[in-house]
Coordinates of C-alpha atoms and ligand atoms in Angstrom, one line a residue:
Chain Q
M109 CA 90.5 57.1 117.0
L110 CA 92.3 60.4 117.3
K111 CA 94.3 61.2 114.1
N112 CA 97.0 62.8 116.1
P113 CA 97.7 61.2 119.5
Y114 CA 99.3 64.5 120.7
S115 CA 96.0 66.4 120.3
L116 CA 94.9 64.5 123.4
L117 CA 97.9 65.9 125.3
I118 CA 97.2 69.4 124.0
A119 CA 93.5 69.2 125.0
L120 CA 94.6 68.0 128.4
I121 CA 97.0 70.9 128.9
F122 CA 94.3 73.3 127.8
A123 CA 91.8 71.8 130.2
V124 CA 94.3 72.2 133.1
L125 CA 94.8 75.9 132.1
L126 CA 91.1 76.3 132.1
I127 CA 90.6 75.2 135.7
L128 CA 93.9 76.5 137.0
P129 CA 92.5 79.8 138.4
A130 CA 90.2 77.8 140.6
L131 CA 93.3 76.0 142.1
V132 CA 95.8 78.8 142.1
A133 CA 94.3 81.7 143.8
Q134 CA 97.5 83.8 144.2
T135 CA 97.4 86.9 142.1
F136 CA 101.1 86.6 141.6
Y137 CA 101.0 83.3 139.7
L138 CA 98.0 84.4 137.6
H139 CA 100.0 87.5 136.7
I140 CA 102.9 85.4 135.5
L141 CA 100.6 83.2 133.4
I142 CA 98.9 86.1 131.9
L143 CA 102.2 87.5 130.8
V144 CA 103.3 84.1 129.5
F145 CA 100.1 83.8 127.4
L146 CA 100.7 87.3 126.1
Y147 CA 104.2 86.5 125.2
A148 CA 103.0 83.3 123.5
L149 CA 100.4 85.2 121.5
L150 CA 103.1 87.8 120.3
G151 CA 105.7 85.1 119.6
G152 CA 103.0 83.2 117.6
A153 CA 102.2 86.3 115.7
W154 CA 105.8 86.9 114.8
N155 CA 106.1 83.2 113.9
I156 CA 103.6 83.5 111.1
L157 CA 105.8 85.9 109.3
G158 CA 109.2 84.9 110.5
G159 CA 108.8 81.2 111.2
Y160 CA 106.5 80.2 108.4
A161 CA 107.2 82.7 105.7
G162 CA 110.9 83.1 106.7
Q163 CA 110.8 86.9 106.7
V164 CA 112.7 88.1 109.8
S165 CA 111.2 91.3 111.2
L166 CA 113.0 93.1 114.1
G167 CA 110.5 95.9 114.3
H168 CA 107.4 94.1 115.3
A169 CA 106.8 96.2 118.4
L170 CA 105.4 98.7 115.9
Y171 CA 102.2 96.7 115.4
F172 CA 101.9 96.0 119.2
G173 CA 102.2 99.8 119.7
I174 CA 99.6 100.5 117.1
G175 CA 97.1 98.2 118.8
A176 CA 97.8 99.7 122.3
Y177 CA 97.6 103.3 121.1
S178 CA 94.5 102.7 118.9
S179 CA 92.2 101.3 121.6
T180 CA 93.6 103.8 124.2
M181 CA 93.1 106.9 122.0
L182 CA 89.7 105.8 120.7
M183 CA 88.6 105.3 124.3
L184 CA 90.0 108.6 125.6
E185 CA 89.0 110.7 122.7
A186 CA 85.8 109.1 121.4
G187 CA 84.7 107.0 124.3
L188 CA 84.7 103.9 122.2
S189 CA 84.9 100.5 123.8
P190 CA 88.4 99.0 123.8
W191 CA 87.0 96.0 121.9
I192 CA 86.1 98.3 119.0
G193 CA 89.4 100.0 119.5
M194 CA 91.1 96.7 119.2
F195 CA 89.5 95.9 115.9
V196 CA 90.4 99.3 114.6
G197 CA 93.9 98.8 115.8
M198 CA 94.1 95.4 114.0
L199 CA 92.8 97.0 110.8
L200 CA 95.2 99.9 111.2
S201 CA 98.3 97.7 111.8
V202 CA 97.3 95.5 108.8
S203 CA 97.1 98.7 106.7
V204 CA 100.4 99.9 107.9
S205 CA 102.0 96.5 107.4
A206 CA 100.7 96.6 103.8
I207 CA 102.1 100.1 103.1
L208 CA 105.4 99.1 104.6
G209 CA 105.5 95.6 103.3
Y210 CA 105.0 96.5 99.7
P211 CA 108.3 98.3 99.3
C212 CA 110.2 96.3 102.0
F213 CA 109.5 92.9 100.5
R214 CA 111.2 94.0 97.4
I215 CA 114.4 94.3 99.4
K216 CA 116.1 91.0 100.0
G217 CA 117.5 89.2 103.0
H218 CA 119.5 91.2 105.4
Y219 CA 118.3 94.5 104.0
F220 CA 114.8 93.6 104.8
V221 CA 115.7 93.0 108.4
I222 CA 117.5 96.3 108.6
A223 CA 114.5 98.1 107.1
T224 CA 112.3 96.6 109.8
I225 CA 114.6 97.7 112.6
A226 CA 114.7 101.2 111.1
L227 CA 110.9 101.3 110.9
G228 CA 110.5 100.2 114.6
E229 CA 112.9 102.9 115.7
I230 CA 111.1 105.6 113.6
A231 CA 107.8 104.6 115.2
F232 CA 109.4 104.9 118.6
V233 CA 110.7 108.4 118.0
L234 CA 107.5 109.4 116.3
F235 CA 105.3 108.4 119.2
T236 CA 107.7 109.9 121.7
N237 CA 107.4 113.3 120.1
W238 CA 103.7 113.1 119.3
Q239 CA 101.9 115.2 122.0
W240 CA 98.4 114.1 121.1
V241 CA 99.1 110.6 122.1
G242 CA 101.0 111.8 125.2
G243 CA 104.5 111.9 123.9
A244 CA 107.2 110.4 126.1
V245 CA 104.8 110.6 129.2
G246 CA 102.3 108.3 127.7
K247 CA 98.6 107.9 128.5
H248 CA 96.7 106.7 131.5
I249 CA 93.4 104.8 130.9
P250 CA 90.9 106.0 133.5
L251 CA 89.4 103.4 135.8
L252 CA 85.8 102.7 134.9
P253 CA 83.2 100.5 136.5
P254 CA 84.5 97.1 135.6
G255 CA 82.8 95.0 132.9
L256 CA 83.4 93.2 129.7
A257 CA 82.3 96.1 127.6
V258 CA 85.0 98.4 128.9
F259 CA 87.6 95.7 129.0
Q260 CA 88.3 96.4 132.7
F261 CA 88.0 93.9 135.5
T262 CA 88.7 93.6 139.2
G263 CA 91.3 91.0 140.0
K264 CA 93.2 88.9 137.5
I265 CA 90.9 86.0 136.7
A266 CA 89.1 87.7 133.9
Y267 CA 92.3 88.9 132.3
Y268 CA 93.7 85.4 132.6
Y269 CA 90.8 84.0 130.6
I270 CA 90.9 86.7 128.0
A271 CA 94.6 86.2 127.5
L272 CA 94.1 82.5 127.2
F273 CA 91.2 83.0 124.8
F274 CA 93.4 85.3 122.6
L275 CA 96.2 82.8 122.6
A276 CA 93.7 79.9 121.8
V277 CA 92.3 81.9 118.8
Q278 CA 95.9 82.5 117.5
L279 CA 96.8 78.8 117.9
V280 CA 93.7 77.6 116.2
F281 CA 94.2 80.1 113.4
T282 CA 97.8 79.0 112.9
W283 CA 96.8 75.4 113.0
F284 CA 94.3 75.8 110.2
M285 CA 96.7 78.1 108.3
Q286 CA 99.4 75.5 108.5
K287 CA 97.1 72.9 107.0
S288 CA 95.9 75.1 104.2
Y289 CA 97.6 76.3 101.1
L290 CA 98.6 79.5 102.9
G291 CA 100.9 77.6 105.3
Y292 CA 102.4 75.7 102.4
Y293 CA 102.9 78.8 100.3
F294 CA 104.5 80.6 103.3
Q295 CA 106.9 77.7 103.8
A296 CA 107.7 77.4 100.1
I297 CA 108.7 81.1 100.2
R298 CA 110.8 80.5 103.2
E299 CA 112.6 77.5 101.7
D300 CA 113.3 78.9 98.2
E301 CA 111.8 82.0 96.7
D302 CA 112.7 81.0 93.1
T303 CA 111.1 77.6 93.5
A304 CA 108.0 79.2 94.9
R305 CA 107.7 81.5 91.9
S306 CA 108.3 78.7 89.5
L307 CA 105.2 77.0 91.1
G308 CA 103.0 80.0 90.4
I309 CA 103.2 81.7 93.8
N310 CA 103.1 85.5 93.8
I311 CA 105.7 85.8 96.6
T312 CA 105.2 89.5 97.4
R313 CA 101.4 89.0 97.8
Y314 CA 101.9 86.0 100.2
K315 CA 104.6 87.7 102.2
M316 CA 102.2 90.6 102.6
A317 CA 99.4 88.2 103.7
A318 CA 101.8 86.6 106.3
M319 CA 102.7 90.1 107.6
A320 CA 99.1 91.1 107.8
F321 CA 98.1 88.1 109.9
S322 CA 101.2 88.7 112.0
A323 CA 100.4 92.4 112.5
A324 CA 96.8 91.8 113.4
F325 CA 97.7 89.4 116.3
M326 CA 100.4 91.8 117.5
A327 CA 97.9 94.6 117.6
A328 CA 95.3 92.5 119.5
G329 CA 98.1 91.8 122.0
G330 CA 98.8 95.5 122.3
T331 CA 95.2 96.3 123.2
F332 CA 95.2 93.6 125.8
Y333 CA 98.4 94.9 127.3
A334 CA 97.0 98.5 127.5
Q335 CA 93.8 97.4 129.2
Y336 CA 95.7 95.1 131.6
L337 CA 98.1 97.8 132.8
L338 CA 95.9 100.8 132.1
Y339 CA 98.9 102.8 131.2
I340 CA 101.0 103.0 128.0
D341 CA 104.0 104.9 126.8
P342 CA 106.5 104.4 124.0
E343 CA 108.9 102.7 126.5
S344 CA 106.4 100.0 127.3
V345 CA 104.6 99.3 124.0
L346 CA 107.2 100.3 121.3
P347 CA 110.6 99.4 122.6
N348 CA 113.0 97.5 120.4
V349 CA 113.6 95.0 123.2
L350 CA 110.0 93.8 122.6
S351 CA 110.8 93.4 118.9
T352 CA 113.8 91.3 119.9
Q353 CA 111.8 89.2 122.4
V354 CA 109.0 88.3 120.1
C355 CA 111.5 87.1 117.6
L356 CA 113.4 85.1 120.2
I357 CA 110.3 83.3 121.6
P358 CA 109.6 81.2 118.5
I359 CA 113.3 80.7 117.9
L360 CA 113.6 79.2 121.4
G361 CA 110.4 77.2 121.1
G362 CA 110.5 76.1 117.4
L363 CA 110.2 78.3 114.3
G364 CA 107.4 77.4 111.9
T365 CA 105.5 75.3 114.4
V366 CA 102.1 75.9 116.0
F367 CA 103.0 75.3 119.6
G368 CA 106.7 76.3 119.5
P369 CA 106.0 79.9 120.6
V370 CA 104.0 78.7 123.6
I371 CA 107.0 76.7 124.8
G372 CA 109.3 79.6 123.9
A373 CA 107.1 81.9 126.0
F374 CA 107.4 79.7 129.1
V375 CA 111.2 79.9 128.7
M376 CA 111.3 83.6 127.8
F377 CA 109.3 84.8 130.8
P378 CA 111.6 83.6 133.6
L379 CA 114.5 84.7 131.5
S380 CA 113.3 88.3 131.1
E381 CA 112.4 88.4 134.8
F382 CA 115.8 87.1 135.8
I383 CA 117.4 89.8 133.6
R384 CA 115.2 92.5 135.1
A385 CA 115.9 91.4 138.7
S386 CA 119.6 90.7 138.4
L387 CA 120.9 92.9 135.7
G388 CA 118.9 96.0 136.3
G389 CA 116.3 96.1 133.5
S390 CA 116.5 97.3 130.0
G391 CA 118.5 100.5 130.7
N392 CA 122.0 99.1 130.1
A393 CA 121.2 97.0 127.0
L394 CA 122.6 93.9 128.7
D395 CA 119.3 92.2 128.1
L396 CA 119.6 92.8 124.3
I397 CA 123.1 91.3 124.4
I398 CA 121.8 88.2 126.1
Y399 CA 118.8 87.9 123.7
G400 CA 121.1 88.4 120.7
L401 CA 123.5 85.8 122.0
L402 CA 120.6 83.3 122.4
I403 CA 119.3 84.0 118.9
M404 CA 122.8 83.3 117.5
I405 CA 123.3 80.1 119.6
F406 CA 119.9 78.7 118.5
A407 CA 120.3 79.7 114.9
I408 CA 123.6 77.9 114.7
A409 CA 123.2 74.9 117.1
K410 CA 119.4 74.2 117.1
P411 CA 117.4 76.0 114.4
T412 CA 114.4 73.9 115.2
G413 CA 114.3 75.0 118.8
I414 CA 112.9 73.1 121.8
M415 CA 110.1 71.8 119.6
G416 CA 112.8 70.2 117.4
F417 CA 114.1 68.2 120.4
I418 CA 110.5 67.1 121.1
T419 CA 109.7 66.0 117.6
E420 CA 113.0 64.2 117.3
L421 CA 112.2 62.4 120.5
I422 CA 108.7 61.5 119.3
R423 CA 110.1 60.3 115.9
H424 CA 112.7 58.3 117.7
R425 CA 110.1 56.6 119.8
A426 CA 107.8 56.1 116.8
T427 CA 110.5 54.4 114.7
A428 CA 111.6 52.4 117.7
S429 CA 108.2 51.1 118.6
K430 CA 106.9 50.6 115.1
A431 CA 108.7 50.7 111.8
A432 CA 105.5 51.9 110.1
G433 CA 105.9 55.4 108.7
S434 CA 104.2 58.1 110.7
E435 CA 102.8 61.2 109.2
E436 CA 104.6 63.4 111.6
R437 CA 106.1 66.6 110.2
A438 CA 108.3 69.2 111.8
G439 CA 105.3 71.6 112.0
F440 CA 103.4 69.7 114.7
Chain W
M104 CA 97.3 79.8 66.4
A105 CA 100.7 78.7 67.3
F106 CA 101.1 76.9 70.6
L107 CA 104.5 78.5 71.4
K108 CA 106.3 80.8 69.0
I109 CA 109.7 82.3 69.9
E110 CA 111.0 85.0 67.7
N111 CA 114.6 86.3 67.7
L112 CA 115.0 85.8 71.5
T113 CA 118.1 87.5 72.8
K114 CA 119.4 87.5 76.4
K115 CA 122.7 89.2 77.4
F116 CA 124.6 89.2 80.6
G117 CA 126.6 92.4 80.4
G118 CA 128.8 91.9 77.3
L119 CA 128.1 88.1 77.1
V120 CA 125.3 87.2 74.7
A121 CA 123.9 84.0 76.2
N122 CA 121.0 83.7 73.7
S123 CA 121.3 85.4 70.4
D124 CA 118.3 85.7 68.0
I125 CA 116.8 82.3 68.7
S126 CA 113.6 81.5 66.9
I127 CA 111.5 78.4 67.1
E128 CA 107.9 77.3 66.8
I129 CA 106.4 74.5 68.7
S130 CA 103.1 72.7 68.2
Q131 CA 101.0 71.3 71.0
G132 CA 101.9 67.7 71.9
E133 CA 105.5 67.8 70.6
I134 CA 108.6 66.8 72.4
V135 CA 111.4 69.2 71.4
G136 CA 114.9 68.4 72.5
I137 CA 117.5 71.1 73.1
I138 CA 121.2 70.1 72.9
G139 CA 124.5 71.9 72.8
P140 CA 127.8 72.1 74.6
N141 CA 128.2 73.5 78.1
G142 CA 127.6 77.2 78.2
A143 CA 125.6 77.1 74.9
G144 CA 122.8 79.0 76.5
K145 CA 120.2 76.2 77.1
S146 CA 119.4 77.0 80.7
T147 CA 119.4 80.7 79.9
F148 CA 116.8 80.0 77.2
F149 CA 114.6 78.1 79.7
A150 CA 115.0 80.8 82.3
T151 CA 114.0 83.5 79.9
V152 CA 111.0 81.6 78.6
S153 CA 109.8 80.9 82.1
G154 CA 110.1 84.5 83.2
F155 CA 113.2 84.4 85.4
Y156 CA 115.1 86.6 83.0
K157 CA 113.7 89.5 81.0
P158 CA 114.6 89.2 77.4
D159 CA 116.8 91.8 75.8
G160 CA 115.1 91.4 72.5
G161 CA 112.6 89.3 70.6
A162 CA 109.2 87.9 71.5
I163 CA 107.8 84.8 73.3
I164 CA 104.3 84.2 72.2
F165 CA 102.3 81.5 74.0
R166 CA 98.8 80.9 72.6
D167 CA 98.7 84.4 70.9
E168 CA 99.8 86.1 74.1
E169 CA 103.2 87.9 74.4
I170 CA 104.7 86.5 77.7
G171 CA 108.2 87.8 77.3
G172 CA 109.2 89.7 80.5
K173 CA 106.2 88.5 82.5
P174 CA 107.0 87.3 86.0
P175 CA 107.6 83.6 86.5
E176 CA 104.5 83.1 88.7
T177 CA 102.3 84.5 85.9
I178 CA 103.9 82.3 83.3
C179 CA 103.4 79.3 85.5
Q180 CA 99.8 80.2 86.0
L181 CA 99.4 80.4 82.2
G182 CA 100.6 76.8 81.9
I183 CA 104.3 76.8 81.4
A184 CA 106.3 75.0 84.2
R185 CA 110.0 74.4 84.5
T186 CA 112.5 72.4 86.5
F187 CA 115.9 73.7 87.7
Q188 CA 119.1 72.2 86.4
I189 CA 120.6 72.8 89.8
V190 CA 117.9 71.3 92.0
R191 CA 116.0 73.6 94.3
P192 CA 114.0 71.4 96.7
L193 CA 111.9 73.0 99.4
G194 CA 114.3 71.4 101.7
L195 CA 112.5 71.2 105.1
L196 CA 109.3 70.0 103.4
S197 CA 108.6 66.3 102.7
V198 CA 108.5 65.0 99.1
L199 CA 104.7 64.9 99.3
D200 CA 104.5 68.5 100.6
N201 CA 106.8 69.7 97.8
V202 CA 104.5 68.3 95.3
L203 CA 101.5 69.6 97.2
V204 CA 102.8 73.2 97.0
G205 CA 102.7 72.8 93.2
A206 CA 99.2 71.2 93.2
F207 CA 97.7 74.1 95.2
L208 CA 98.1 76.2 92.1
R209 CA 95.1 74.8 90.4
N210 CA 93.1 73.9 93.5
K211 CA 93.3 75.6 96.8
N212 CA 91.2 72.9 98.5
R213 CA 93.6 70.8 100.5
K214 CA 91.8 67.5 99.9
A215 CA 91.7 67.9 96.1
A216 CA 95.3 69.1 96.0
L217 CA 96.4 66.2 98.1
E218 CA 94.7 63.8 95.7
K219 CA 96.4 65.4 92.8
A220 CA 99.8 65.3 94.6
E221 CA 99.4 61.6 95.5
E222 CA 98.4 60.8 91.9
I223 CA 101.6 62.6 90.6
L224 CA 103.8 60.8 93.2
E225 CA 102.4 57.5 91.9
F226 CA 102.9 58.6 88.3
T227 CA 106.5 59.7 88.8
G228 CA 107.4 56.7 91.0
L229 CA 108.1 58.8 94.1
K230 CA 105.4 57.2 96.2
D231 CA 107.7 55.3 98.5
L232 CA 109.6 58.5 99.3
R233 CA 106.6 60.6 100.0
D234 CA 107.3 61.2 103.7
K235 CA 111.1 61.8 103.3
L236 CA 112.4 65.2 103.8
S237 CA 113.3 66.5 100.3
N238 CA 116.7 67.6 101.6
S239 CA 117.6 64.0 102.3
L240 CA 117.0 62.6 98.8
T241 CA 119.7 61.5 96.4
I242 CA 120.4 63.8 93.6
A243 CA 118.6 61.6 91.1
D244 CA 115.5 61.6 93.3
K245 CA 115.8 65.3 93.8
K246 CA 115.7 65.7 90.0
R247 CA 112.7 63.5 89.8
L248 CA 111.1 65.6 92.5
E249 CA 111.7 68.7 90.4
L250 CA 109.8 67.0 87.6
A251 CA 107.0 65.9 89.8
R252 CA 106.6 69.3 91.4
A253 CA 106.4 71.1 88.1
M254 CA 103.9 68.5 86.8
A255 CA 101.7 69.2 89.9
T256 CA 101.0 72.7 88.5
Q257 CA 99.3 70.9 85.6
P258 CA 101.2 72.7 82.8
E259 CA 100.5 72.5 79.1
L260 CA 104.2 73.0 78.4
L261 CA 106.8 71.4 80.6
M262 CA 110.5 72.4 80.4
L263 CA 112.9 69.9 81.8
D264 CA 116.5 71.0 82.3
E265 CA 118.7 67.9 82.6
V266 CA 116.5 65.9 84.9
M267 CA 118.2 62.7 83.8
A268 CA 121.8 63.7 84.5
G269 CA 123.7 61.2 86.6
L270 CA 121.3 58.3 86.3
T271 CA 122.2 54.7 85.9
P272 CA 121.4 53.1 82.5
K273 CA 118.3 51.4 84.1
E274 CA 117.1 54.6 85.7
T275 CA 117.7 56.4 82.4
Q276 CA 115.5 53.9 80.7
E277 CA 112.8 54.5 83.3
A278 CA 113.1 58.2 82.9
V279 CA 112.7 57.9 79.1
E280 CA 109.5 55.9 79.6
L281 CA 108.3 58.5 82.1
I282 CA 108.8 61.4 79.7
K283 CA 107.0 59.5 77.0
K284 CA 104.2 58.8 79.5
I285 CA 104.0 62.5 80.4
N286 CA 103.8 63.4 76.7
R287 CA 101.0 60.9 76.2
T288 CA 98.9 62.8 78.7
G289 CA 98.9 65.7 76.3
I290 CA 101.7 67.7 77.8
T291 CA 104.1 69.4 75.4
L292 CA 107.7 69.1 76.4
F293 CA 110.9 71.0 76.0
V294 CA 113.8 68.8 77.1
V295 CA 117.4 69.8 77.7
E296 CA 119.7 66.8 78.0
H297 CA 123.3 65.9 77.4
V298 CA 122.7 62.1 77.2
M299 CA 122.2 61.4 73.5
E300 CA 120.7 57.9 74.2
V301 CA 117.9 59.8 75.9
I302 CA 117.3 62.8 73.8
M303 CA 117.5 61.2 70.3
P304 CA 114.8 58.5 70.7
I305 CA 112.3 60.7 72.5
S306 CA 112.4 64.0 70.6
H307 CA 110.2 64.7 67.7
R308 CA 112.4 67.6 66.9
I309 CA 115.7 68.9 68.2
M310 CA 117.2 72.4 68.4
V311 CA 120.9 72.7 68.7
L312 CA 122.5 75.7 70.4
D313 CA 126.1 76.7 70.4
G314 CA 127.6 79.9 71.7
G315 CA 124.1 81.3 72.3
K316 CA 123.0 80.8 68.7
K317 CA 120.7 78.2 67.2
I318 CA 122.9 76.3 64.8
A319 CA 120.5 73.6 63.7
E320 CA 116.9 72.4 64.0
G321 CA 115.3 69.3 62.7
T322 CA 114.4 65.7 63.3
P323 CA 116.9 63.7 65.4
E324 CA 118.3 62.1 62.1
E325 CA 118.7 65.4 60.4
V326 CA 120.4 66.9 63.4
A327 CA 122.7 63.9 63.8
N328 CA 123.8 64.2 60.2
N329 CA 124.3 67.9 60.3
E330 CA 127.9 68.9 59.7
N331 CA 127.9 71.9 62.0
V332 CA 126.3 69.9 64.8
I333 CA 128.9 67.1 64.5
K334 CA 131.7 69.6 64.5
A335 CA 130.3 71.7 67.4
Y336 CA 129.0 69.1 69.7
L337 CA 128.4 65.5 68.7
G338 CA 131.9 64.7 67.5
E339 CA 132.5 61.4 65.7
K340 CA 130.5 59.2 68.0
Y341 CA 127.2 60.4 66.9
N342 CA 127.8 60.8 63.2
A343 CA 125.4 59.5 60.7
A344 CA 126.6 55.9 61.1
S345 CA 124.9 55.5 64.5
F346 CA 121.5 56.4 63.2
Ligands
ATP62 N1 123.2 84.7 85.7 C1 124.2 84.8 84.9 N2 125.0 85.8 84.9 C2 126.1 85.9 84.0 N3 126.4 85.0 83.1 C3 125.6 83.9 83.1 C4 124.4 83.7 83.9 N4 123.8 82.6 83.6 C5 124.5 82.0 82.6 N5 125.5 82.8 82.3 C6 126.5 82.5 81.2 O1 125.7 82.4 80.0 C7 126.2 81.3 79.2 C8 125.2 80.3 79.0 O2 124.9 79.6 80.2 P1 123.8 78.5 80.3 O3 123.7 78.1 81.8 O4 122.6 79.0 79.7 O5 124.4 77.3 79.5 P2 123.9 75.8 79.3 O6 123.7 75.6 77.9 O7 122.7 75.6 80.2 O8 125.1 75.0 79.9 P3 125.2 73.6 80.7 O9 125.1 72.5 79.7 O10 126.5 73.6 81.3 O11 124.1 73.6 81.6 C9 127.5 80.8 79.9 O12 128.6 81.4 79.4 C10 127.2 81.2 81.3 O13 128.5 81.4 82.0
MG63 MG1 122.3 74.4 81.7

């Protein structure tokens, strides 16, 4: 018997997503799903640090940008495969996260958040003025004969499967992380730093670990994005609206849960498209106002996000159908 | 080699001297009680020994190693665990998961840590509450959870700060038994408690603090008969006659 009856549901959804390209041929729908998977990957990355370890970063576009620029520059300058560039980018963003995290995690609460905003902005300005990486104009990735080695494909189907694969890796990682001492240590730090320390947890070390995992997945997403659009500039891979969105995704879906960010991404995508279509894009900062408002509403009214509604529903049903205690936790 | 030796420990908050020149030696296996009026400096003493405050003077020597000023996580790793007088549950985690966090200190393997956590829940009588969110417990159960979680780190020295406050007489009796049981497993205990019915019968020795200073130390009988202690804290109720 399955330990968790909902793993059946998850397996089912995954199977549907696997065969979906065979049923839905329209490029448009595949494009939407690719972006949703990417959003879910990024939201999940942010969730490791923000949702599990409770350290709110509003500068996470930085790591996305590092991933995008690493693979792009290594391909343009050294002719390296974007896959190698992706791993270099992940390593680089982990290193940057360690260098920044060490001093930043000594600052508490709101000041930490402000520091991450500042770092995100600094990165944006830096890349905008750095001519070698194309400055404000950005870089085009030249079209090559398509193939897995060069991370370029004709049509959307290959990108669809790669995005789904990245997301699956991130979900599996988070699942095992949550079950292991790392997940428990991260959550202990989120719940009460002094309690965590009294139980022998070196909180700076584990915050840095959470940030490193988070940064690595952001960077992988950055490389994917660069290879998908074949064009990057600071506006597209380092904007603060991206930092805000990746924070909002797990907040909408459910902080500190494995699948919350996936749900959040499915909500986030139409939202951002609607804003782009009806309010005229990111130029007037109206989108930021809406995202900020949503973060506030959820933080106050429903800190557990949509996933919270679902687990409550399940709990309710479980207690109604059988009084026997279930092992269900918030972090499903 | 002394198990724990504290020499002239001093801790100040600005102008306020919360602990002044406190010295005490403890052997392994003892239960040492700490009593004293509100604001005497008992919790400050625990917080300094457990690394949450840096001492302003003096030394804390645990098994020949100076630990004064070391960070709390290091001190816990060395084998000294503490509870918080004002409870600090990991609120959104279940009772079991709270204890599991502690158990992971000595064993990073989930299965082994789970076994340890379950064993401690059984030992501390929290088994029936294992799946409850720790936020939702009564204050008495939250205090018991503090104790269970600290125990899960498998300490040699356990410092309990008023874990029995607010218990009914029956619960108090159970708690007394629990502390004795913990001690029988070989754990040395430092116990702060206001309830005399608890501290007197379980302690091998008692240290009395008042105004940040140690004003007496001795067996429960000695302390109960000490003029200064009676004046400063016990009052008439616990004079010699009651022992
Ligand atoms: N963090 C702090 N900053 C400033 N003063 C403090 C701090 N902690 C404690 N004090 C002061 O130090 C003194 C000792 O406090 P402490 O909490 O150690 O007393 P206690 O013996 O534990 O009292 P109680 O029985 O009420 O728990 C008090 O005067 C208290 O106000
Ligand atoms: Mg106290």
